């Protein structure tokens, strides 16, 4: 059965190994108790045999064996043991006792069965002065094992009680320690579940151990990411609501005007304007979605290997019809592959916005050039155009969302360069604006290279027509 409580798991990991050690210790204690009982019983047997042997003496030329009461009473432990003995001369003549009592070796004791009772026996050899050939005599004493076994049980139960008390006391102290040790986790739970927490503020748990601190840091980092995502969503909703209000109102007005017009040419003109407004609204919605995806925390970080040269070539091929329609010279200068690491979709969208802005603000007959090169450890993407450019004092402001230069005649949402900065910064790069000789704007994007690349000696400009 799987234990779901951390406290019970920790308690089990402490108590169960301790219980296993106690089991081994109890087995050892039982062996020690048995050895102790054997030793005590053997000492009593030898002592009883010695007391009997010392009472054997010559009386009127006859060897007399008298059994002293103390030799028997020393086995009276209250366990009703029976004592058997035998005294015989060196030539095997029985002086007293039980003639069929088994004989034990003089070097130790044995266990044997006698009259259907297990006995422990010991034999002692003793010299008697004046006994002649009858000396030395042998005294064998045996006792039943009731007292012996009772001694083993008492010793083992005493050890068992001590071990059981040890496990119980250890369990109590472990529980107290777990309660104190897990207190920071309980405080962390209470802090997270507290009804007073209305925001995703960082959680602080005073006194948290070093093992719990990484969990708290990870939780706070996760809440920080959630806050960033929620903030990005709120900004996107606010921006979308603000920017879509005017285009939607214009669409409604144009649709109403088209419905009221009865003349075919005026209705056609209104429908063309409605179609153009719809296209601008679709572009605005697309850029809003791109900006939302480009914001930190709105997407899971990706580490695609992207060749900026190939991505730029694909973007220019897509925008070639628009350039041809406006008679703009759209070209690509490249020095070979420029591999970078980042979100492939967003990096392509960055190039799309740079090229779209350049084409939008470049007058007919102008030039737009996209240049790529690997310089040292950076991939450099440069987009130049022959448009009106951007005044130096406004070059930082144009990266703000929905900012448009005063007097600009071209229609736009003011999101293109904001998207570019978000994408570039997320990829660990930088973007800067500059002048072009003869007039125009240069946008330079620098991104870390995925790997060191040596470009060819010369650059090639590929016009896209």
mmCIF file with all atom_site columns, C-alpha atoms in Angstrom, residues 80-283:
data_model
loop_
_atom_site.group_PDB
_atom_site.id
_atom_site.type_symbol
_atom_site.label_atom_id
_atom_site.label_alt_id
_atom_site.label_comp_id
_atom_site.label_asym_id
_atom_site.label_entity_id
_atom_site.label_seq_id
_atom_site.pdbx_PDB_ins_code
_atom_site.Cartn_x
_atom_site.Cartn_y
_atom_site.Cartn_z
_atom_site.occupancy
_atom_site.B_iso_or_equiv
_atom_site.pdbx_formal_charge
_atom_site.auth_seq_id
_atom_site.auth_comp_id
_atom_site.auth_asym_id
_atom_site.auth_atom_id
_atom_site.pdbx_PDB_model_num
ATOM 1   C CA . UNK A 1 80  ? 9.953   -27.382 40.647  1.00 0.00 ? 80  UNK A CA 1
ATOM 2   C CA . UNK A 1 81  ? 13.031  -28.825 39.050  1.00 0.00 ? 81  UNK A CA 1
ATOM 3   C CA . UNK A 1 82  ? 14.002  -32.433 39.799  1.00 0.00 ? 82  UNK A CA 1
ATOM 4   C CA . UNK A 1 83  ? 17.616  -33.159 40.742  1.00 0.00 ? 83  UNK A CA 1
ATOM 5   C CA . UNK A 1 84  ? 19.303  -36.486 40.044  1.00 0.00 ? 84  UNK A CA 1
ATOM 6   C CA . UNK A 1 85  ? 22.760  -37.559 41.172  1.00 0.00 ? 85  UNK A CA 1
ATOM 7   C CA . UNK A 1 86  ? 25.113  -40.506 41.197  1.00 0.00 ? 86  UNK A CA 1
ATOM 8   C CA . UNK A 1 87  ? 28.334  -41.172 43.141  1.00 0.00 ? 87  UNK A CA 1
ATOM 9   C CA . UNK A 1 88  ? 30.608  -44.036 42.103  1.00 0.00 ? 88  UNK A CA 1
ATOM 10  C CA . UNK A 1 89  ? 34.132  -45.148 42.761  1.00 0.00 ? 89  UNK A CA 1
ATOM 11  C CA . UNK A 1 90  ? 36.970  -45.236 40.288  1.00 0.00 ? 90  UNK A CA 1
ATOM 12  C CA . UNK A 1 91  ? 36.256  -48.889 39.486  1.00 0.00 ? 91  UNK A CA 1
ATOM 13  C CA . UNK A 1 92  ? 32.569  -48.154 38.825  1.00 0.00 ? 92  UNK A CA 1
ATOM 14  C CA . UNK A 1 93  ? 31.029  -49.200 42.133  1.00 0.00 ? 93  UNK A CA 1
ATOM 15  C CA . UNK A 1 94  ? 27.902  -47.203 42.943  1.00 0.00 ? 94  UNK A CA 1
ATOM 16  C CA . UNK A 1 95  ? 28.065  -45.504 46.328  1.00 0.00 ? 95  UNK A CA 1
ATOM 17  C CA . UNK A 1 96  ? 24.721  -43.685 46.126  1.00 0.00 ? 96  UNK A CA 1
ATOM 18  C CA . UNK A 1 97  ? 22.256  -42.191 43.692  1.00 0.00 ? 97  UNK A CA 1
ATOM 19  C CA . UNK A 1 98  ? 20.623  -43.273 40.481  1.00 0.00 ? 98  UNK A CA 1
ATOM 20  C CA . UNK A 1 99  ? 22.548  -46.033 38.758  1.00 0.00 ? 99  UNK A CA 1
ATOM 21  C CA . UNK A 1 100 ? 21.081  -45.420 35.259  1.00 0.00 ? 100 UNK A CA 1
ATOM 22  C CA . UNK A 1 101 ? 21.772  -41.677 35.271  1.00 0.00 ? 101 UNK A CA 1
ATOM 23  C CA . UNK A 1 102 ? 23.654  -40.687 32.076  1.00 0.00 ? 102 UNK A CA 1
ATOM 24  C CA . UNK A 1 103 ? 27.254  -39.702 32.567  1.00 0.00 ? 103 UNK A CA 1
ATOM 25  C CA . UNK A 1 104 ? 28.588  -36.364 31.382  1.00 0.00 ? 104 UNK A CA 1
ATOM 26  C CA . UNK A 1 105 ? 32.174  -35.726 30.259  1.00 0.00 ? 105 UNK A CA 1
ATOM 27  C CA . UNK A 1 106 ? 34.386  -34.201 32.916  1.00 0.00 ? 106 UNK A CA 1
ATOM 28  C CA . UNK A 1 107 ? 35.388  -31.393 30.576  1.00 0.00 ? 107 UNK A CA 1
ATOM 29  C CA . UNK A 1 108 ? 31.894  -29.940 30.343  1.00 0.00 ? 108 UNK A CA 1
ATOM 30  C CA . UNK A 1 109 ? 28.160  -30.510 30.528  1.00 0.00 ? 109 UNK A CA 1
ATOM 31  C CA . UNK A 1 110 ? 25.650  -32.248 28.296  1.00 0.00 ? 110 UNK A CA 1
ATOM 32  C CA . UNK A 1 111 ? 21.916  -32.353 27.777  1.00 0.00 ? 111 UNK A CA 1
ATOM 33  C CA . UNK A 1 112 ? 20.237  -35.742 27.783  1.00 0.00 ? 112 UNK A CA 1
ATOM 34  C CA . UNK A 1 113 ? 16.841  -37.295 28.342  1.00 0.00 ? 113 UNK A CA 1
ATOM 35  C CA . UNK A 1 114 ? 16.200  -39.195 31.582  1.00 0.00 ? 114 UNK A CA 1
ATOM 36  C CA . UNK A 1 115 ? 12.876  -40.656 32.651  1.00 0.00 ? 115 UNK A CA 1
ATOM 37  C CA . UNK A 1 116 ? 11.189  -38.706 29.852  1.00 0.00 ? 116 UNK A CA 1
ATOM 38  C CA . UNK A 1 117 ? 12.617  -35.421 31.114  1.00 0.00 ? 117 UNK A CA 1
ATOM 39  C CA . UNK A 1 118 ? 15.352  -33.379 29.476  1.00 0.00 ? 118 UNK A CA 1
ATOM 40  C CA . UNK A 1 119 ? 18.290  -32.945 31.841  1.00 0.00 ? 119 UNK A CA 1
ATOM 41  C CA . UNK A 1 120 ? 21.444  -30.944 31.972  1.00 0.00 ? 120 UNK A CA 1
ATOM 42  C CA . UNK A 1 121 ? 24.270  -32.941 33.585  1.00 0.00 ? 121 UNK A CA 1
ATOM 43  C CA . UNK A 1 122 ? 27.814  -32.324 34.789  1.00 0.00 ? 122 UNK A CA 1
ATOM 44  C CA . UNK A 1 123 ? 30.404  -34.765 36.203  1.00 0.00 ? 123 UNK A CA 1
ATOM 45  C CA . UNK A 1 124 ? 33.152  -33.971 38.728  1.00 0.00 ? 124 UNK A CA 1
ATOM 46  C CA . UNK A 1 125 ? 36.148  -36.191 39.656  1.00 0.00 ? 125 UNK A CA 1
ATOM 47  C CA . UNK A 1 126 ? 37.367  -35.896 43.249  1.00 0.00 ? 126 UNK A CA 1
ATOM 48  C CA . UNK A 1 127 ? 40.195  -37.683 45.133  1.00 0.00 ? 127 UNK A CA 1
ATOM 49  C CA . UNK A 1 128 ? 39.350  -39.157 48.542  1.00 0.00 ? 128 UNK A CA 1
ATOM 50  C CA . UNK A 1 129 ? 42.186  -39.602 51.066  1.00 0.00 ? 129 UNK A CA 1
ATOM 51  C CA . UNK A 1 130 ? 42.579  -43.192 52.198  1.00 0.00 ? 130 UNK A CA 1
ATOM 52  C CA . UNK A 1 131 ? 40.168  -44.596 49.602  1.00 0.00 ? 131 UNK A CA 1
ATOM 53  C CA . UNK A 1 132 ? 42.896  -46.514 47.858  1.00 0.00 ? 132 UNK A CA 1
ATOM 54  C CA . UNK A 1 133 ? 41.774  -47.990 44.518  1.00 0.00 ? 133 UNK A CA 1
ATOM 55  C CA . UNK A 1 134 ? 38.307  -46.456 44.900  1.00 0.00 ? 134 UNK A CA 1
ATOM 56  C CA . UNK A 1 135 ? 39.799  -43.010 44.519  1.00 0.00 ? 135 UNK A CA 1
ATOM 57  C CA . UNK A 1 136 ? 39.133  -40.777 42.681  1.00 0.00 ? 136 UNK A CA 1
ATOM 58  C CA . UNK A 1 137 ? 35.367  -40.863 42.883  1.00 0.00 ? 137 UNK A CA 1
ATOM 59  C CA . UNK A 1 138 ? 33.070  -39.412 40.186  1.00 0.00 ? 138 UNK A CA 1
ATOM 60  C CA . UNK A 1 139 ? 30.015  -37.379 41.099  1.00 0.00 ? 139 UNK A CA 1
ATOM 61  C CA . UNK A 1 140 ? 27.387  -36.753 38.394  1.00 0.00 ? 140 UNK A CA 1
ATOM 62  C CA . UNK A 1 141 ? 24.568  -34.275 39.004  1.00 0.00 ? 141 UNK A CA 1
ATOM 63  C CA . UNK A 1 142 ? 21.651  -33.605 36.646  1.00 0.00 ? 142 UNK A CA 1
ATOM 64  C CA . UNK A 1 143 ? 18.736  -31.199 36.854  1.00 0.00 ? 143 UNK A CA 1
ATOM 65  C CA . UNK A 1 144 ? 15.615  -30.764 34.752  1.00 0.00 ? 144 UNK A CA 1
ATOM 66  C CA . UNK A 1 145 ? 15.423  -27.624 32.557  1.00 0.00 ? 145 UNK A CA 1
ATOM 67  C CA . UNK A 1 146 ? 12.385  -25.844 33.980  1.00 0.00 ? 146 UNK A CA 1
ATOM 68  C CA . UNK A 1 147 ? 14.481  -23.292 35.859  1.00 0.00 ? 147 UNK A CA 1
ATOM 69  C CA . UNK A 1 148 ? 16.946  -23.060 32.983  1.00 0.00 ? 148 UNK A CA 1
ATOM 70  C CA . UNK A 1 149 ? 14.197  -22.264 30.473  1.00 0.00 ? 149 UNK A CA 1
ATOM 71  C CA . UNK A 1 150 ? 12.526  -19.844 32.860  1.00 0.00 ? 150 UNK A CA 1
ATOM 72  C CA . UNK A 1 151 ? 15.819  -17.970 33.194  1.00 0.00 ? 151 UNK A CA 1
ATOM 73  C CA . UNK A 1 152 ? 16.116  -17.761 29.375  1.00 0.00 ? 152 UNK A CA 1
ATOM 74  C CA . UNK A 1 153 ? 12.579  -16.383 29.131  1.00 0.00 ? 153 UNK A CA 1
ATOM 75  C CA . UNK A 1 154 ? 13.147  -13.809 31.858  1.00 0.00 ? 154 UNK A CA 1
ATOM 76  C CA . UNK A 1 155 ? 16.374  -12.587 30.306  1.00 0.00 ? 155 UNK A CA 1
ATOM 77  C CA . UNK A 1 156 ? 14.871  -12.468 26.800  1.00 0.00 ? 156 UNK A CA 1
ATOM 78  C CA . UNK A 1 157 ? 11.645  -10.767 27.903  1.00 0.00 ? 157 UNK A CA 1
ATOM 79  C CA . UNK A 1 158 ? 13.698  -8.169  29.749  1.00 0.00 ? 158 UNK A CA 1
ATOM 80  C CA . UNK A 1 159 ? 15.696  -7.460  26.586  1.00 0.00 ? 159 UNK A CA 1
ATOM 81  C CA . UNK A 1 160 ? 12.474  -7.445  24.516  1.00 0.00 ? 160 UNK A CA 1
ATOM 82  C CA . UNK A 1 161 ? 10.859  -4.903  26.837  1.00 0.00 ? 161 UNK A CA 1
ATOM 83  C CA . UNK A 1 162 ? 13.927  -2.686  26.654  1.00 0.00 ? 162 UNK A CA 1
ATOM 84  C CA . UNK A 1 163 ? 14.051  -2.864  22.859  1.00 0.00 ? 163 UNK A CA 1
ATOM 85  C CA . UNK A 1 164 ? 10.320  -2.223  22.536  1.00 0.00 ? 164 UNK A CA 1
ATOM 86  C CA . UNK A 1 165 ? 10.622  0.785   24.824  1.00 0.00 ? 165 UNK A CA 1
ATOM 87  C CA . UNK A 1 166 ? 13.555  2.001   22.722  1.00 0.00 ? 166 UNK A CA 1
ATOM 88  C CA . UNK A 1 167 ? 11.525  1.798   19.507  1.00 0.00 ? 167 UNK A CA 1
ATOM 89  C CA . UNK A 1 168 ? 8.536   3.517   21.124  1.00 0.00 ? 168 UNK A CA 1
ATOM 90  C CA . UNK A 1 169 ? 10.668  6.331   22.546  1.00 0.00 ? 169 UNK A CA 1
ATOM 91  C CA . UNK A 1 170 ? 12.478  6.710   19.202  1.00 0.00 ? 170 UNK A CA 1
ATOM 92  C CA . UNK A 1 171 ? 9.115   6.872   17.393  1.00 0.00 ? 171 UNK A CA 1
ATOM 93  C CA . UNK A 1 172 ? 7.884   9.598   19.757  1.00 0.00 ? 172 UNK A CA 1
ATOM 94  C CA . UNK A 1 173 ? 11.037  11.651  19.307  1.00 0.00 ? 173 UNK A CA 1
ATOM 95  C CA . UNK A 1 174 ? 10.909  11.144  15.532  1.00 0.00 ? 174 UNK A CA 1
ATOM 96  C CA . UNK A 1 175 ? 7.296   12.356  15.454  1.00 0.00 ? 175 UNK A CA 1
ATOM 97  C CA . UNK A 1 176 ? 8.228   15.402  17.498  1.00 0.00 ? 176 UNK A CA 1
ATOM 98  C CA . UNK A 1 177 ? 11.197  16.037  15.245  1.00 0.00 ? 177 UNK A CA 1
ATOM 99  C CA . UNK A 1 178 ? 9.073   15.628  12.112  1.00 0.00 ? 178 UNK A CA 1
ATOM 100 C CA . UNK A 1 179 ? 6.472   18.004  13.466  1.00 0.00 ? 179 UNK A CA 1
ATOM 101 C CA . UNK A 1 180 ? 9.132   20.588  14.115  1.00 0.00 ? 180 UNK A CA 1
ATOM 102 C CA . UNK A 1 181 ? 11.032  19.847  10.900  1.00 0.00 ? 181 UNK A CA 1
ATOM 103 C CA . UNK A 1 182 ? 7.927   19.943  8.689   1.00 0.00 ? 182 UNK A CA 1
ATOM 104 C CA . UNK A 1 183 ? 6.593   23.104  10.303  1.00 0.00 ? 183 UNK A CA 1
ATOM 105 C CA . UNK A 1 184 ? 8.028   25.317  7.479   1.00 0.00 ? 184 UNK A CA 1
ATOM 106 C CA . UNK A 1 185 ? 6.171   23.188  4.909   1.00 0.00 ? 185 UNK A CA 1
ATOM 107 C CA . UNK A 1 186 ? 2.952   23.634  6.873   1.00 0.00 ? 186 UNK A CA 1
ATOM 108 C CA . UNK A 1 187 ? 3.576   27.387  7.023   1.00 0.00 ? 187 UNK A CA 1
ATOM 109 C CA . UNK A 1 188 ? 4.270   27.384  3.281   1.00 0.00 ? 188 UNK A CA 1
ATOM 110 C CA . UNK A 1 189 ? 0.971   25.593  2.659   1.00 0.00 ? 189 UNK A CA 1
ATOM 111 C CA . UNK A 1 190 ? -0.902  28.031  4.884   1.00 0.00 ? 190 UNK A CA 1
ATOM 112 C CA . UNK A 1 191 ? 0.767   31.004  3.207   1.00 0.00 ? 191 UNK A CA 1
ATOM 113 C CA . UNK A 1 192 ? -0.207  29.781  -0.267  1.00 0.00 ? 192 UNK A CA 1
ATOM 114 C CA . UNK A 1 193 ? -3.781  28.915  0.754   1.00 0.00 ? 193 UNK A CA 1
ATOM 115 C CA . UNK A 1 194 ? -4.305  32.042  2.839   1.00 0.00 ? 194 UNK A CA 1
ATOM 116 C CA . UNK A 1 195 ? -7.513  33.896  1.828   1.00 0.00 ? 195 UNK A CA 1
ATOM 117 C CA . UNK A 1 196 ? -5.656  37.168  2.419   1.00 0.00 ? 196 UNK A CA 1
ATOM 118 C CA . UNK A 1 197 ? -3.487  36.502  -0.663  1.00 0.00 ? 197 UNK A CA 1
ATOM 119 C CA . UNK A 1 198 ? -5.184  38.293  -3.537  1.00 0.00 ? 198 UNK A CA 1
ATOM 120 C CA . UNK A 1 199 ? -2.077  38.747  -5.672  1.00 0.00 ? 199 UNK A CA 1
ATOM 121 C CA . UNK A 1 200 ? 0.708   36.399  -6.715  1.00 0.00 ? 200 UNK A CA 1
ATOM 122 C CA . UNK A 1 201 ? 3.178   37.984  -4.336  1.00 0.00 ? 201 UNK A CA 1
ATOM 123 C CA . UNK A 1 202 ? 6.350   36.080  -3.376  1.00 0.00 ? 202 UNK A CA 1
ATOM 124 C CA . UNK A 1 203 ? 5.923   33.691  -0.473  1.00 0.00 ? 203 UNK A CA 1
ATOM 125 C CA . UNK A 1 204 ? 8.206   34.097  2.521   1.00 0.00 ? 204 UNK A CA 1
ATOM 126 C CA . UNK A 1 205 ? 8.598   31.329  5.118   1.00 0.00 ? 205 UNK A CA 1
ATOM 127 C CA . UNK A 1 206 ? 10.836  32.422  8.019   1.00 0.00 ? 206 UNK A CA 1
ATOM 128 C CA . UNK A 1 207 ? 13.041  29.678  9.407   1.00 0.00 ? 207 UNK A CA 1
ATOM 129 C CA . UNK A 1 208 ? 12.793  27.451  6.318   1.00 0.00 ? 208 UNK A CA 1
ATOM 130 C CA . UNK A 1 209 ? 15.546  24.845  6.092   1.00 0.00 ? 209 UNK A CA 1
ATOM 131 C CA . UNK A 1 210 ? 18.023  24.760  3.230   1.00 0.00 ? 210 UNK A CA 1
ATOM 132 C CA . UNK A 1 211 ? 16.238  21.703  1.771   1.00 0.00 ? 211 UNK A CA 1
ATOM 133 C CA . UNK A 1 212 ? 12.915  23.594  1.585   1.00 0.00 ? 212 UNK A CA 1
ATOM 134 C CA . UNK A 1 213 ? 14.345  26.898  0.338   1.00 0.00 ? 213 UNK A CA 1
ATOM 135 C CA . UNK A 1 214 ? 14.712  25.660  -3.311  1.00 0.00 ? 214 UNK A CA 1
ATOM 136 C CA . UNK A 1 215 ? 11.016  24.697  -3.275  1.00 0.00 ? 215 UNK A CA 1
ATOM 137 C CA . UNK A 1 216 ? 10.049  28.176  -2.079  1.00 0.00 ? 216 UNK A CA 1
ATOM 138 C CA . UNK A 1 217 ? 12.316  29.801  -4.680  1.00 0.00 ? 217 UNK A CA 1
ATOM 139 C CA . UNK A 1 218 ? 10.858  27.602  -7.440  1.00 0.00 ? 218 UNK A CA 1
ATOM 140 C CA . UNK A 1 219 ? 7.307   28.452  -6.333  1.00 0.00 ? 219 UNK A CA 1
ATOM 141 C CA . UNK A 1 220 ? 8.090   32.174  -6.311  1.00 0.00 ? 220 UNK A CA 1
ATOM 142 C CA . UNK A 1 221 ? 9.724   31.924  -9.748  1.00 0.00 ? 221 UNK A CA 1
ATOM 143 C CA . UNK A 1 222 ? 6.652   30.120  -11.072 1.00 0.00 ? 222 UNK A CA 1
ATOM 144 C CA . UNK A 1 223 ? 4.344   32.804  -9.660  1.00 0.00 ? 223 UNK A CA 1
ATOM 145 C CA . UNK A 1 224 ? 6.576   35.446  -11.248 1.00 0.00 ? 224 UNK A CA 1
ATOM 146 C CA . UNK A 1 225 ? 6.111   33.775  -14.644 1.00 0.00 ? 225 UNK A CA 1
ATOM 147 C CA . UNK A 1 226 ? 2.352   33.604  -14.062 1.00 0.00 ? 226 UNK A CA 1
ATOM 148 C CA . UNK A 1 227 ? 2.309   37.308  -13.156 1.00 0.00 ? 227 UNK A CA 1
ATOM 149 C CA . UNK A 1 228 ? 4.227   38.112  -16.331 1.00 0.00 ? 228 UNK A CA 1
ATOM 150 C CA . UNK A 1 229 ? 1.776   36.099  -18.432 1.00 0.00 ? 229 UNK A CA 1
ATOM 151 C CA . UNK A 1 230 ? -1.218  37.741  -16.775 1.00 0.00 ? 230 UNK A CA 1
ATOM 152 C CA . UNK A 1 231 ? 0.321   41.189  -17.252 1.00 0.00 ? 231 UNK A CA 1
ATOM 153 C CA . UNK A 1 232 ? 0.978   40.399  -20.921 1.00 0.00 ? 232 UNK A CA 1
ATOM 154 C CA . UNK A 1 233 ? -2.623  39.298  -21.360 1.00 0.00 ? 233 UNK A CA 1
ATOM 155 C CA . UNK A 1 234 ? -3.919  42.453  -19.677 1.00 0.00 ? 234 UNK A CA 1
ATOM 156 C CA . UNK A 1 235 ? -1.714  44.653  -21.849 1.00 0.00 ? 235 UNK A CA 1
ATOM 157 C CA . UNK A 1 236 ? -2.810  42.809  -24.969 1.00 0.00 ? 236 UNK A CA 1
ATOM 158 C CA . UNK A 1 237 ? -6.503  43.174  -24.102 1.00 0.00 ? 237 UNK A CA 1
ATOM 159 C CA . UNK A 1 238 ? -6.083  46.861  -23.309 1.00 0.00 ? 238 UNK A CA 1
ATOM 160 C CA . UNK A 1 239 ? -4.090  47.511  -26.485 1.00 0.00 ? 239 UNK A CA 1
ATOM 161 C CA . UNK A 1 240 ? -6.491  45.533  -28.641 1.00 0.00 ? 240 UNK A CA 1
ATOM 162 C CA . UNK A 1 241 ? -9.536  47.279  -27.183 1.00 0.00 ? 241 UNK A CA 1
ATOM 163 C CA . UNK A 1 242 ? -7.945  50.700  -27.704 1.00 0.00 ? 242 UNK A CA 1
ATOM 164 C CA . UNK A 1 243 ? -6.662  50.093  -31.229 1.00 0.00 ? 243 UNK A CA 1
ATOM 165 C CA . UNK A 1 244 ? -9.617  48.173  -32.621 1.00 0.00 ? 244 UNK A CA 1
ATOM 166 C CA . UNK A 1 245 ? -12.252 50.665  -31.491 1.00 0.00 ? 245 UNK A CA 1
ATOM 167 C CA . UNK A 1 246 ? -11.548 53.238  -34.241 1.00 0.00 ? 246 UNK A CA 1
ATOM 168 C CA . UNK A 1 247 ? -11.137 50.783  -37.174 1.00 0.00 ? 247 UNK A CA 1
ATOM 169 C CA . UNK A 1 248 ? -14.303 48.943  -36.204 1.00 0.00 ? 248 UNK A CA 1
ATOM 170 C CA . UNK A 1 249 ? -16.235 52.220  -35.995 1.00 0.00 ? 249 UNK A CA 1
ATOM 171 C CA . UNK A 1 250 ? -14.853 53.209  -39.430 1.00 0.00 ? 250 UNK A CA 1
ATOM 172 C CA . UNK A 1 251 ? -15.915 49.834  -40.884 1.00 0.00 ? 251 UNK A CA 1
ATOM 173 C CA . UNK A 1 252 ? -19.404 50.279  -39.507 1.00 0.00 ? 252 UNK A CA 1
ATOM 174 C CA . UNK A 1 253 ? -19.641 53.794  -40.965 1.00 0.00 ? 253 UNK A CA 1
ATOM 175 C CA . UNK A 1 254 ? -18.388 52.696  -44.386 1.00 0.00 ? 254 UNK A CA 1
ATOM 176 C CA . UNK A 1 255 ? -20.770 49.740  -44.440 1.00 0.00 ? 255 UNK A CA 1
ATOM 177 C CA . UNK A 1 256 ? -23.705 52.001  -43.552 1.00 0.00 ? 256 UNK A CA 1
ATOM 178 C CA . UNK A 1 257 ? -22.689 54.491  -46.247 1.00 0.00 ? 257 UNK A CA 1
ATOM 179 C CA . UNK A 1 258 ? -22.449 51.710  -48.840 1.00 0.00 ? 258 UNK A CA 1
ATOM 180 C CA . UNK A 1 259 ? -25.921 50.478  -47.917 1.00 0.00 ? 259 UNK A CA 1
ATOM 181 C CA . UNK A 1 260 ? -27.425 53.966  -48.267 1.00 0.00 ? 260 UNK A CA 1
ATOM 182 C CA . UNK A 1 261 ? -25.875 54.699  -51.675 1.00 0.00 ? 261 UNK A CA 1
ATOM 183 C CA . UNK A 1 262 ? -28.071 53.906  -54.651 1.00 0.00 ? 262 UNK A CA 1
ATOM 184 C CA . UNK A 1 263 ? -25.630 54.971  -57.360 1.00 0.00 ? 263 UNK A CA 1
ATOM 185 C CA . UNK A 1 264 ? -23.513 52.026  -58.524 1.00 0.00 ? 264 UNK A CA 1
ATOM 186 C CA . UNK A 1 265 ? -20.255 53.991  -58.859 1.00 0.00 ? 265 UNK A CA 1
ATOM 187 C CA . UNK A 1 266 ? -20.529 55.539  -55.387 1.00 0.00 ? 266 UNK A CA 1
ATOM 188 C CA . UNK A 1 267 ? -21.456 52.200  -53.867 1.00 0.00 ? 267 UNK A CA 1
ATOM 189 C CA . UNK A 1 268 ? -18.457 50.621  -55.621 1.00 0.00 ? 268 UNK A CA 1
ATOM 190 C CA . UNK A 1 269 ? -16.208 53.337  -54.218 1.00 0.00 ? 269 UNK A CA 1
ATOM 191 C CA . UNK A 1 270 ? -17.574 52.752  -50.699 1.00 0.00 ? 270 UNK A CA 1
ATOM 192 C CA . UNK A 1 271 ? -17.049 48.983  -51.006 1.00 0.00 ? 271 UNK A CA 1
ATOM 193 C CA . UNK A 1 272 ? -13.444 49.486  -52.134 1.00 0.00 ? 272 UNK A CA 1
ATOM 194 C CA . UNK A 1 273 ? -12.831 51.713  -49.137 1.00 0.00 ? 273 UNK A CA 1
ATOM 195 C CA . UNK A 1 274 ? -14.521 49.099  -46.936 1.00 0.00 ? 274 UNK A CA 1
ATOM 196 C CA . UNK A 1 275 ? -12.248 46.406  -48.338 1.00 0.00 ? 275 UNK A CA 1
ATOM 197 C CA . UNK A 1 276 ? -9.160  48.540  -47.701 1.00 0.00 ? 276 UNK A CA 1
ATOM 198 C CA . UNK A 1 277 ? -10.266 49.224  -44.122 1.00 0.00 ? 277 UNK A CA 1
ATOM 199 C CA . UNK A 1 278 ? -10.853 45.495  -43.610 1.00 0.00 ? 278 UNK A CA 1
ATOM 200 C CA . UNK A 1 279 ? -7.318  44.760  -44.800 1.00 0.00 ? 279 UNK A CA 1
ATOM 201 C CA . UNK A 1 280 ? -5.858  47.347  -42.431 1.00 0.00 ? 280 UNK A CA 1
ATOM 202 C CA . UNK A 1 281 ? -7.932  45.944  -39.574 1.00 0.00 ? 281 UNK A CA 1
ATOM 203 C CA . UNK A 1 282 ? -6.744  42.411  -40.343 1.00 0.00 ? 282 UNK A CA 1
ATOM 204 C CA . UNK A 1 283 ? -3.133  43.615  -40.397 1.00 0.00 ? 283 UNK A CA 1
#
